[in-house]
């Protein structure tokens, strides 16, 4: 299992991208 220092930023970026995508989708559609 990869170290937490590697996994945490990836999860954070993934969550941010997901939230941003959902926001754009909600305002555009």
PDB file of N, CA and C in Angstrom:
ATOM      1  N   UNK A   1       0.849  -1.199   0.000  1.00  0.00           N
ATOM      2  CA  UNK A   1       0.000   0.000   0.000  1.00  0.00           C
ATOM      3  C   UNK A   1       0.879   1.242   0.000  1.00  0.00           C
ATOM      4  N   UNK A   2       0.557   2.192  -0.901  1.00  0.00           N
ATOM      5  CA  UNK A   2       1.355   3.419  -0.955  1.00  0.00           C
ATOM      6  C   UNK A   2       1.257   4.236   0.321  1.00  0.00           C
ATOM      7  N   UNK A   3       2.225   5.083   0.535  1.00  0.00           N
ATOM      8  CA  UNK A   3       2.241   5.863   1.774  1.00  0.00           C
ATOM      9  C   UNK A   3       1.166   6.936   1.762  1.00  0.00           C
ATOM     10  N   UNK A   4       0.766   7.350   2.949  1.00  0.00           N
ATOM     11  CA  UNK A   4      -0.309   8.328   3.107  1.00  0.00           C
ATOM     12  C   UNK A   4       0.056   9.666   2.469  1.00  0.00           C
ATOM     13  N   UNK A   5       1.347  10.006   2.509  1.00  0.00           N
ATOM     14  CA  UNK A   5       1.793  11.278   1.937  1.00  0.00           C
ATOM     15  C   UNK A   5       1.576  11.319   0.429  1.00  0.00           C
ATOM     16  N   UNK A   6       1.494  10.132  -0.187  1.00  0.00           N
ATOM     17  CA  UNK A   6       1.263  10.058  -1.630  1.00  0.00           C
ATOM     18  C   UNK A   6      -0.226   9.992  -1.928  1.00  0.00           C
ATOM     19  N   UNK A   7      -0.954   9.211  -1.133  1.00  0.00           N
ATOM     20  CA  UNK A   7      -2.371   8.976  -1.389  1.00  0.00           C
ATOM     21  C   UNK A   7      -3.222  10.206  -1.082  1.00  0.00           C
ATOM     22  N   UNK A   8      -2.928  10.884   0.002  1.00  0.00           N
ATOM     23  CA  UNK A   8      -3.762  11.998   0.446  1.00  0.00           C
ATOM     24  C   UNK A   8      -3.878  13.123  -0.585  1.00  0.00           C
ATOM     25  N   UNK A   9      -2.783  13.613  -1.169  1.00  0.00           N
ATOM     26  CA  UNK A   9      -2.903  14.656  -2.198  1.00  0.00           C
ATOM     27  C   UNK A   9      -3.708  14.195  -3.405  1.00  0.00           C
ATOM     28  N   UNK A  10      -3.545  12.927  -3.794  1.00  0.00           N
ATOM     29  CA  UNK A  10      -4.288  12.393  -4.938  1.00  0.00           C
ATOM     30  C   UNK A  10      -5.782  12.399  -4.648  1.00  0.00           C
ATOM     31  N   UNK A  11      -6.146  11.966  -3.451  1.00  0.00           N
ATOM     32  CA  UNK A  11      -7.561  11.966  -3.069  1.00  0.00           C
ATOM     33  C   UNK A  11      -8.117  13.380  -3.013  1.00  0.00           C
ATOM     34  N   UNK A  12      -7.306  14.306  -2.501  1.00  0.00           N
ATOM     35  CA  UNK A  12      -7.733  15.698  -2.388  1.00  0.00           C
ATOM     36  C   UNK A  12      -7.983  16.304  -3.770  1.00  0.00           C
ATOM     37  N   UNK A  13      -7.053  16.069  -4.681  1.00  0.00           N
ATOM     38  CA  UNK A  13      -7.195  16.577  -6.045  1.00  0.00           C
ATOM     39  C   UNK A  13      -8.393  15.924  -6.727  1.00  0.00           C
ATOM     40  N   UNK A  14      -8.565  14.627  -6.514  1.00  0.00           N
ATOM     41  CA  UNK A  14      -9.702  13.912  -7.107  1.00  0.00           C
ATOM     42  C   UNK A  14     -11.025  14.463  -6.599  1.00  0.00           C
ATOM     43  N   UNK A  15     -11.101  14.708  -5.306  1.00  0.00           N
ATOM     44  CA  UNK A  15     -12.331  15.242  -4.717  1.00  0.00           C
ATOM     45  C   UNK A  15     -12.601  16.657  -5.226  1.00  0.00           C
ATOM     46  N   UNK A  16     -11.557  17.458  -5.349  1.00  0.00           N
ATOM     47  CA  UNK A  16     -11.710  18.818  -5.843  1.00  0.00           C
ATOM     48  C   UNK A  16     -12.195  18.816  -7.295  1.00  0.00           C
ATOM     49  N   UNK A  17     -11.600  17.959  -8.111  1.00  0.00           N
ATOM     50  CA  UNK A  17     -12.007  17.869  -9.509  1.00  0.00           C
ATOM     51  C   UNK A  17     -13.445  17.390  -9.625  1.00  0.00           C
ATOM     52  N   UNK A  18     -13.831  16.440  -8.779  1.00  0.00           N
ATOM     53  CA  UNK A  18     -15.192  15.920  -8.787  1.00  0.00           C
ATOM     54  C   UNK A  18     -16.194  17.005  -8.398  1.00  0.00           C
ATOM     55  N   UNK A  19     -15.870  17.752  -7.355  1.00  0.00           N
ATOM     56  CA  UNK A  19     -16.760  18.825  -6.898  1.00  0.00           C
ATOM     57  C   UNK A  19     -16.873  19.914  -7.966  1.00  0.00           C
ATOM     58  N   UNK A  20     -15.752  20.270  -8.573  1.00  0.00           N
ATOM     59  CA  UNK A  20     -15.748  21.296  -9.602  1.00  0.00           C
ATOM     60  C   UNK A  20     -16.556  20.850 -10.812  1.00  0.00           C
ATOM     61  N   UNK A  21     -16.382  19.592 -11.204  1.00  0.00           N
ATOM     62  CA  UNK A  21     -17.141  19.050 -12.325  1.00  0.00           C
ATOM     63  C   UNK A  21     -18.633  19.064 -12.045  1.00  0.00           C
ATOM     64  N   UNK A  22     -19.018  18.683 -10.835  1.00  0.00           N
ATOM     65  CA  UNK A  22     -20.425  18.686 -10.457  1.00  0.00           C
ATOM     66  C   UNK A  22     -21.001  20.092 -10.447  1.00  0.00           C
ATOM     67  N   UNK A  23     -20.202  21.052 -10.010  1.00  0.00           N
ATOM     68  CA  UNK A  23     -20.639  22.449  -9.967  1.00  0.00           C
ATOM     69  C   UNK A  23     -20.869  22.980 -11.377  1.00  0.00           C
ATOM     70  N   UNK A  24     -19.909  22.731 -12.255  1.00  0.00           N
ATOM     71  CA  UNK A  24     -20.029  23.177 -13.642  1.00  0.00           C
ATOM     72  C   UNK A  24     -21.237  22.515 -14.308  1.00  0.00           C
ATOM     73  N   UNK A  25     -21.423  21.242 -14.035  1.00  0.00           N
ATOM     74  CA  UNK A  25     -22.553  20.520 -14.609  1.00  0.00           C
ATOM     75  C   UNK A  25     -23.874  21.109 -14.125  1.00  0.00           C
ATOM     76  N   UNK A  26     -23.930  21.453 -12.847  1.00  0.00           N
ATOM     77  CA  UNK A  26     -25.180  21.967 -12.276  1.00  0.00           C
ATOM     78  C   UNK A  26     -25.526  23.364 -12.799  1.00  0.00           C
ATOM     79  N   UNK A  27     -24.532  24.202 -13.031  1.00  0.00           N
ATOM     80  CA  UNK A  27     -24.832  25.559 -13.511  1.00  0.00           C
ATOM     81  C   UNK A  27     -25.040  25.596 -15.020  1.00  0.00           C
ATOM     82  N   UNK A  28     -24.520  24.602 -15.717  1.00  0.00           N
ATOM     83  CA  UNK A  28     -24.632  24.621 -17.179  1.00  0.00           C
ATOM     84  C   UNK A  28     -25.866  23.862 -17.665  1.00  0.00           C
ATOM     85  N   UNK A  29     -26.384  22.971 -16.833  1.00  0.00           N
ATOM     86  CA  UNK A  29     -27.500  22.159 -17.282  1.00  0.00           C
ATOM     87  C   UNK A  29     -28.695  22.291 -16.395  1.00  0.00           C
TER      88      UNK A  29
END
